Each structure stands twice: as structure tokens, then as C-alpha cells.
Short mmCIF file of C-alpha atoms and ligand atoms in Angstrom, two decimals:
data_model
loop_
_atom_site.label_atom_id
_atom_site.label_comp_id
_atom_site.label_asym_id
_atom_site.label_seq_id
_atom_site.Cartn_x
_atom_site.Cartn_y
_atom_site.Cartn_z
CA UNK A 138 -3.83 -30.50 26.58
CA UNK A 139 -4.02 -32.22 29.79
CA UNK A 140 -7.91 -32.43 31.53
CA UNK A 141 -8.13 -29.22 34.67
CA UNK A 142 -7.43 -30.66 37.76
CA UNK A 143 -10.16 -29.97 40.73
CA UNK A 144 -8.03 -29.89 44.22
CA UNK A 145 -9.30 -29.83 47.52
CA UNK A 146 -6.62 -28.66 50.35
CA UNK A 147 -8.47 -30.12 53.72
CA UNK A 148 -5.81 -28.31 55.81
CA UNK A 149 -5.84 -29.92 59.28
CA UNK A 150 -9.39 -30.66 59.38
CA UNK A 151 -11.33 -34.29 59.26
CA UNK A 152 -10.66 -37.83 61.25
CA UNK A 153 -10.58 -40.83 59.68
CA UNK A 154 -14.01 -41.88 60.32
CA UNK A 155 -14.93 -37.84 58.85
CA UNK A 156 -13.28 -38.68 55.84
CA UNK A 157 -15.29 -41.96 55.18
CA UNK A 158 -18.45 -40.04 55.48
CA UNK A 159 -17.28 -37.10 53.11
CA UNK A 160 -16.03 -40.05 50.48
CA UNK A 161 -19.76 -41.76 51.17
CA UNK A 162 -21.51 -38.71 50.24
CA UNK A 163 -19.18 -37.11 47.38
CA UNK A 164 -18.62 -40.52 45.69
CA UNK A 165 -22.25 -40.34 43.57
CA UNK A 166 -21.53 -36.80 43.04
CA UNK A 167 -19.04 -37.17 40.74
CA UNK A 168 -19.37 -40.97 39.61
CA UNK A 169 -19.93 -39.13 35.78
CA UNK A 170 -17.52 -36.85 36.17
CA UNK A 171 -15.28 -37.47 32.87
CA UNK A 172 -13.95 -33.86 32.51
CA UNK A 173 -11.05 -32.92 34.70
CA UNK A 174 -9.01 -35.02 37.27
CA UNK A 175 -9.88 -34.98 41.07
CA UNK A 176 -7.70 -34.78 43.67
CA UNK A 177 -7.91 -34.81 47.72
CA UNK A 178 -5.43 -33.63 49.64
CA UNK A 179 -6.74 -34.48 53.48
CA UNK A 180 -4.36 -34.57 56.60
CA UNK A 181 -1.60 -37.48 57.21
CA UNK A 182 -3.35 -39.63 59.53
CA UNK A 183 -6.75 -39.65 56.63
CA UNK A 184 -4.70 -40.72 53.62
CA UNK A 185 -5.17 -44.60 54.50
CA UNK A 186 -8.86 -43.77 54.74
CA UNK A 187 -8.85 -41.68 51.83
CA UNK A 188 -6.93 -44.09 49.60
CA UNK A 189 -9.53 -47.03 50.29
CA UNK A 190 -12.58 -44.59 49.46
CA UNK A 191 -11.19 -43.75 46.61
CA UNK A 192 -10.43 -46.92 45.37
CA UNK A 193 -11.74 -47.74 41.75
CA UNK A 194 -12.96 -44.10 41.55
CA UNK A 195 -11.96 -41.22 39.68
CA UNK A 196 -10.83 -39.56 42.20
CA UNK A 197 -6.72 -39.40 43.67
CA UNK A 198 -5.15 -38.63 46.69
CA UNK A 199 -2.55 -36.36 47.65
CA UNK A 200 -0.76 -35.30 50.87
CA UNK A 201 -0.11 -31.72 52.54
CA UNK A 202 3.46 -31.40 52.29
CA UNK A 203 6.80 -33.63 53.20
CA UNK A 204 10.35 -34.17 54.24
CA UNK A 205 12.90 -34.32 52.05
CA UNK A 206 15.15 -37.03 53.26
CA UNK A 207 13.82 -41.13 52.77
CA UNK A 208 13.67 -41.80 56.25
CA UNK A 209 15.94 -41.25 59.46
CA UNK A 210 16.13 -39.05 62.60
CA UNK A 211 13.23 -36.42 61.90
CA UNK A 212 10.95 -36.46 64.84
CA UNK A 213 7.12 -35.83 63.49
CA UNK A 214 8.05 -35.75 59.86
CA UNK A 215 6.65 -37.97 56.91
CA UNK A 216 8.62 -39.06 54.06
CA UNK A 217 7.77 -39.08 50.05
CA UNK A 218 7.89 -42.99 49.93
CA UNK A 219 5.64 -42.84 53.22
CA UNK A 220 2.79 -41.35 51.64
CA UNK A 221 3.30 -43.02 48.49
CA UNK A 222 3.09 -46.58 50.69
CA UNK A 223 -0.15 -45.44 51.04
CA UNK A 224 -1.51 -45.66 47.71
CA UNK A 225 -1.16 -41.46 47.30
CA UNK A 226 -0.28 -40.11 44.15
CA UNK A 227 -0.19 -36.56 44.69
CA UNK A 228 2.02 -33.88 47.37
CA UNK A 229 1.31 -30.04 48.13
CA UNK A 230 4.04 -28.22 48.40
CA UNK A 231 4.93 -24.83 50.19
CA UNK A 232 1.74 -23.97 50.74
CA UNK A 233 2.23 -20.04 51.81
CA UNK A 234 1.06 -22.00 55.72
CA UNK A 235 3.77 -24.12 55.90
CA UNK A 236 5.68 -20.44 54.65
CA UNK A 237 4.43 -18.51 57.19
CA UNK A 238 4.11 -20.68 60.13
CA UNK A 239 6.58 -23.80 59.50
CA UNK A 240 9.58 -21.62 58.13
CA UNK A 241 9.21 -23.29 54.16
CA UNK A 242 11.85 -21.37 51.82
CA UNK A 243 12.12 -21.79 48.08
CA UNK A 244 14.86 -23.40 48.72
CA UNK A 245 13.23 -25.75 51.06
CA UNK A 246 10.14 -26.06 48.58
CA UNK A 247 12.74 -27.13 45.85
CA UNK A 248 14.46 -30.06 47.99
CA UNK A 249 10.74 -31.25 48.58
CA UNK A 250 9.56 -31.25 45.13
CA UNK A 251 12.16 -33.29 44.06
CA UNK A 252 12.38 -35.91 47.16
CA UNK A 253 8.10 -35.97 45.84
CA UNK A 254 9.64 -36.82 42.41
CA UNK A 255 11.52 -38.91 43.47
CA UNK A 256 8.91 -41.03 45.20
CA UNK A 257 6.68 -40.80 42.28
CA UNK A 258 4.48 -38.25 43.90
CA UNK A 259 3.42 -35.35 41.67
CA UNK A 260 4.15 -32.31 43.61
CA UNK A 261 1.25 -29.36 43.67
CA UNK A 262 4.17 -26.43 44.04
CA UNK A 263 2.68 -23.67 45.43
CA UNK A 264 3.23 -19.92 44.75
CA UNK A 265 1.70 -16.31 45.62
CA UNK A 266 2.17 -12.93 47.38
CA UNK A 267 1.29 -11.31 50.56
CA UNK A 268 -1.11 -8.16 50.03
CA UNK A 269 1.11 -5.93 50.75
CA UNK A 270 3.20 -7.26 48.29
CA UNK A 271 0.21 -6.59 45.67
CA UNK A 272 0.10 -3.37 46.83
CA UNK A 273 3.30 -2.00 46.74
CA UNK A 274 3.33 -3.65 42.69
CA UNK A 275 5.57 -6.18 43.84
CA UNK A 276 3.68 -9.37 42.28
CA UNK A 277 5.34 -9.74 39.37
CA UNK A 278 8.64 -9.62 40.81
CA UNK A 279 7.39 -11.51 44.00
CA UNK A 280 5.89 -14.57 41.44
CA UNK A 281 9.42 -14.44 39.45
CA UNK A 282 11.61 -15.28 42.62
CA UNK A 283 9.58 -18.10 43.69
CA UNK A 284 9.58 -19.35 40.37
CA UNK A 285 13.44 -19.18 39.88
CA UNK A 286 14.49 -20.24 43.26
CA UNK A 287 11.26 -22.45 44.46
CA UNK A 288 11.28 -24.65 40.64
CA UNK A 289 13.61 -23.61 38.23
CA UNK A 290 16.07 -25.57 39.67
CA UNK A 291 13.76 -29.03 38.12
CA UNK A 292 15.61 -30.78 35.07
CA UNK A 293 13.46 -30.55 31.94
CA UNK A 294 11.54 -34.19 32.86
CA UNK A 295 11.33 -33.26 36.30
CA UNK A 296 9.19 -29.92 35.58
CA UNK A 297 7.20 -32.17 33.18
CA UNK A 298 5.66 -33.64 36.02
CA UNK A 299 4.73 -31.13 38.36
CA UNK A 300 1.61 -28.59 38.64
CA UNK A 301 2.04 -24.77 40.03
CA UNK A 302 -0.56 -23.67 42.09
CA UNK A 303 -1.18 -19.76 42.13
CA UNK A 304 -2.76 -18.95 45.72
CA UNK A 305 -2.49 -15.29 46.35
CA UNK A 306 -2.29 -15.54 50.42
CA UNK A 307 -4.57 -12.37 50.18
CA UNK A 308 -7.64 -14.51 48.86
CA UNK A 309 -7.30 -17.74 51.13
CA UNK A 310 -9.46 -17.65 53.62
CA UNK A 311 -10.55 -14.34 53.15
CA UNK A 312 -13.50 -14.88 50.90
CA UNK A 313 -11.84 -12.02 49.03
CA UNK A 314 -11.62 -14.43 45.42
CA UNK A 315 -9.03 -13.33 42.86
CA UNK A 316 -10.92 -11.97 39.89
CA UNK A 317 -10.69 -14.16 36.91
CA UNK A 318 -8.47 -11.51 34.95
CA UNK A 319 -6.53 -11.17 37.71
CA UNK A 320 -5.53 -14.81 38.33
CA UNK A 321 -5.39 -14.99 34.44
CA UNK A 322 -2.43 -12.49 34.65
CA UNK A 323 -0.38 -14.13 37.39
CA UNK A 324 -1.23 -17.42 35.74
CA UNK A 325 0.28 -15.95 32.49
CA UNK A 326 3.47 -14.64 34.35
CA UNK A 327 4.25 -17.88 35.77
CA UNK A 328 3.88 -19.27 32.52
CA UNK A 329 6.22 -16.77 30.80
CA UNK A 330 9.07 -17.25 33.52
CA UNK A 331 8.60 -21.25 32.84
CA UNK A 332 8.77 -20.83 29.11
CA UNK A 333 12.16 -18.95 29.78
CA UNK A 334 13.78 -21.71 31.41
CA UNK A 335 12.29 -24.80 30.08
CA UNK A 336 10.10 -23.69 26.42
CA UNK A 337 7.38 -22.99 24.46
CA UNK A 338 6.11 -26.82 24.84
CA UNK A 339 6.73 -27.36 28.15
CA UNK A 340 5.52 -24.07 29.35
CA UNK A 341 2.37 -24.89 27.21
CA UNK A 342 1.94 -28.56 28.86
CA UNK A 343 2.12 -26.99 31.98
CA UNK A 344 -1.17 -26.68 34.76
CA UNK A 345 -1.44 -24.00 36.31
CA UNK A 346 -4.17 -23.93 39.12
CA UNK A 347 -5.70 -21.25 40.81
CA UNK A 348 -6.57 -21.37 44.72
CA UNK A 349 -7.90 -18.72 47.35
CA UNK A 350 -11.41 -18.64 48.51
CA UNK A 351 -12.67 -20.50 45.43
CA UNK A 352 -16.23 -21.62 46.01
CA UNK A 353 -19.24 -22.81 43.79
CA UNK A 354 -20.37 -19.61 42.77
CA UNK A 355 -17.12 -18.48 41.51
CA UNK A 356 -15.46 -22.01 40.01
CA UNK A 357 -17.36 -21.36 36.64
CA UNK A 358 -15.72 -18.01 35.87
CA UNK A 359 -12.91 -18.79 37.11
CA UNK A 360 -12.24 -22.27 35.04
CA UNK A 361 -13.41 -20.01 31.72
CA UNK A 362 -10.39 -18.29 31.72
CA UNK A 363 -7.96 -20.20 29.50
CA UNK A 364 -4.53 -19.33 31.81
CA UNK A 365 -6.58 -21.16 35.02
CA UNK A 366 -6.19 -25.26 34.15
CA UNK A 367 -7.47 -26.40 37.83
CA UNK A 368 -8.73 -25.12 41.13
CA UNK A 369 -7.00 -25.65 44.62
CA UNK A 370 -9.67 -25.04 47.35
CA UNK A 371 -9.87 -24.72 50.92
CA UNK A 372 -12.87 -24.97 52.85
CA UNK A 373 -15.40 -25.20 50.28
CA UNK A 374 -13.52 -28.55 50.11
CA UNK A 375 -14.65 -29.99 53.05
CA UNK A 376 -18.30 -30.07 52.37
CA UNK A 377 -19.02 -32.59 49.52
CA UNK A 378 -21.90 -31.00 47.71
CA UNK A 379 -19.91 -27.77 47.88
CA UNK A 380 -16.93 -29.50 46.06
CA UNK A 381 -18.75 -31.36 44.11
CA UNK A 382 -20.15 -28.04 42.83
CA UNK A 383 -16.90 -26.76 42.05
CA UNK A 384 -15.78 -30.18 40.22
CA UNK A 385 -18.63 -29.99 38.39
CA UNK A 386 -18.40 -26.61 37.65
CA UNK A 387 -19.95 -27.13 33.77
CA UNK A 388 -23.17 -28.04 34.60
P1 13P B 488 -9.62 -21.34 50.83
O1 13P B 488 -10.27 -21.96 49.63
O2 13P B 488 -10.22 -21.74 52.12
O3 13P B 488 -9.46 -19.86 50.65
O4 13P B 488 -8.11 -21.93 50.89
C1 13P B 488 -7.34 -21.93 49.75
C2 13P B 488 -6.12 -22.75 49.97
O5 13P B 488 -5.26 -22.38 50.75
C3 13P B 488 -6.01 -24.01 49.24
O6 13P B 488 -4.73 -24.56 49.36
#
């Protein structure tokens, strides 16, 4: 089994000269930190920034989202081998903002993961329902779709390399957490619908990661439950002994 992976989603928060201060003070944090992999995901304009920090650390670097073609005539977009120019290894992808505000489809989310693929990114695909669709008992069905129309469409190799994120856009931002068992559940039905189309192995291989108001207090339980192989967090991202907190989550 793979190590977790410990995510941090800046959103659009942090300069340049922010993120060189937040990489000054998290560095020591987690110089021992031989557990899980970590992974930044700040703004754009930070990832040169980020990359140098992070150089010769255990820590990677990932990007908020991206277009699908190479290059061309896309006023204010930024390509897969863009970000991976700058030394980034990792891409979030339809995050339920860019959903809600930027008009991101599963069949949007699809073209990007494989454009990040194809750049040698590893795309952090992200799925989850509304409240009312929890309410109305329509997760299950809500997780499926996403899953068939937002990934299925990977080859075998291609869904190799990817991680799902499970953010229930009811707990992000909210400070209303998931519940272990309750992440543990939608973890296991993304699993299922991936062992479907791609097998027992695969399925197994796979990382899912759980995100939506994760903090310190709550990482622990959270990372006990054996369905939950990472953490994508928000704002308790931005503060370095806060993440550092939730990366080290053990001790
Ligand atoms: P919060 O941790 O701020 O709830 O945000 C979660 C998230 O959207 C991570 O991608």
C-alpha cells in the first residue's frame, strides 16, 4: 500500500513572498516526517516560490486546476506542461469551486485529468455532493455519476496514476467535518464503482482522500479509518503549525 497523502488546497490565498514565510516556518515541522507524502497545492503565481522551498524536502507541489489544450488562444488559462515547467508534480482537479463558480463538468474534469497525465502531473480528481443532495439520499447515486462520467473514462494505466478526493461541498468551509464513518462510506462507494470498471487490484491501489473542514483536532480520527488514505484541507492549510498538525497527525 502506498504511504496517505497530506494535501493542503491554499485556494486563492498567499503571495509569493507569503509562501516563503509559510515554507520557512513549516519546513522544521515536518523535516522527520517519514510517514505519508506531502503535498501543496498554492495559487499559480506561488508555484515558482513553492517549488524552490521545497526543494530537497519531502514535501511536493501541486497546482489548483488547468486547461486542457498544450498551449494556444486561451486568454488567462495555464497549461499541464506550464505547471509542470515549474518543477510541480501534482494538479487538483474539479474542485466542487471551479464546479460551482467556473462552470467545471465531468466531462470537463475528464479532458483535464488526462491533459494532467499527459504532462506527467498526477491529477487530485475531485468528487462530492451538495447537502441537499445528502438529504434527499441522493449521495450514492450523486458519487456514482461523477465517478462514471468525471474518471471512468481513464485507460487502466491512466487511473493507476491518479488520486480521488472525496470533499462533500457540505463540510468545506463550514467547519461542519464529515464524521469518520461517514467519509468511510463514501470512500468505500467510490471504491466499489472503481473496482467495477478497472478491479479488485487497482481499486485496492487506489487513494482515496478525504477533504472538508479537516483540522488538527479531527485529522487523527479521521486518518484511523482504513477507507480515508490522505487528507485534502483548506484553511487549516494555510497556517503551518496547523498543517503541520494534521501531517503529523500520529504523534
Ligand atoms: P476546508 O478545509 O477549508 O473546509 O476546505 C476543504 C477544501 O475545499 C480542500 O480542497
Amino acid at each position: 500500500m502506498h504511504k496517505p497523502v497530506m494535501a493542503g488546497n491554499w485556494k486563492m490565498y498567499k503571495t509569493p513572498a507569503d509562501t516563503v514565510a509559510f515554507f520557512e516556518a513549516f519546513r522544521p515541522l515536518v523535516a522527520a516526517t517519514r510517514h505519508c507524502e506531502i503535498v501543496i497545492c498554492p495559487p499559480f503565481l506561488d508555484l515558482p516560490a513553492a517549488v524552490e522551498s521545497a526543494r530537497g524536502t519531502n514535501m511536493q507541489i501541486g497546482a489548483q486546476t488547468l486547461y486542457w489544450a498544450k498551449e494556444g488562444a486561451f486568454t488567462g488559462e495555464v497549461s499541464g506542461p506550464m505547471i509542470r515547467s515549474t518543477g510541480a508534480t501534482h494538479v487538483i482537479v474539479g474542485h466542487s469551486e471551479r464546479r460551482q463558480y467556473f462552470g467545471e463538468t465531468d466531462a470537463t474534469v475528464l479532458k483535464r485529468t488526462i491533459a494532467a497525465l499527459e504532462a506527467g502531473l498526477t491529477p487530485i480528481v475531485c468528487v462530492g455532493e451538495h447537502l441537499a443532495q445528502r438529504e434527499s439520499g441522493q449521495t450514492e447515486s450523486v458519487l456514482c455519476e461523477q465517478c462514471l462520467h468525471g474518471i471512468s473514462g481513464l485507460d487502466a494505466q491512466q487511473f493507476a496514476k491518479i488520486l480521488i478526493a472525496y470533499e462533500p461541498v457540505w463540510a468545506i468551509g463550514t467547519g461542519k467535518t464529515a464524521t469518520p464513518e461517514i467519509a468511510a462510506e463514501a470512500h468505500s462507494i467510490i471504491r466499489r464503482e472503481m473496482r467495477r470498471k478497472y478491479g479488485d487490484q487497482a481499486a485496492g491501489n487506489l487513494r482515496v482522500l478525504y477533504g472538508g473542514s479537516v483540522k488538527p483536532d479531527n485529522a487523527k480520527n479521521l486518518m484511523a479509518q482504513g477507507e480515508i488514505n490522505g487528507v485534502l484541507v483548506g484553511g487549516a492549510s494555510l497556517d503551518a503549525a496547523s498543517f503541520a498538525k494534521i501531517v503529523n497527525y500520529q504523534s
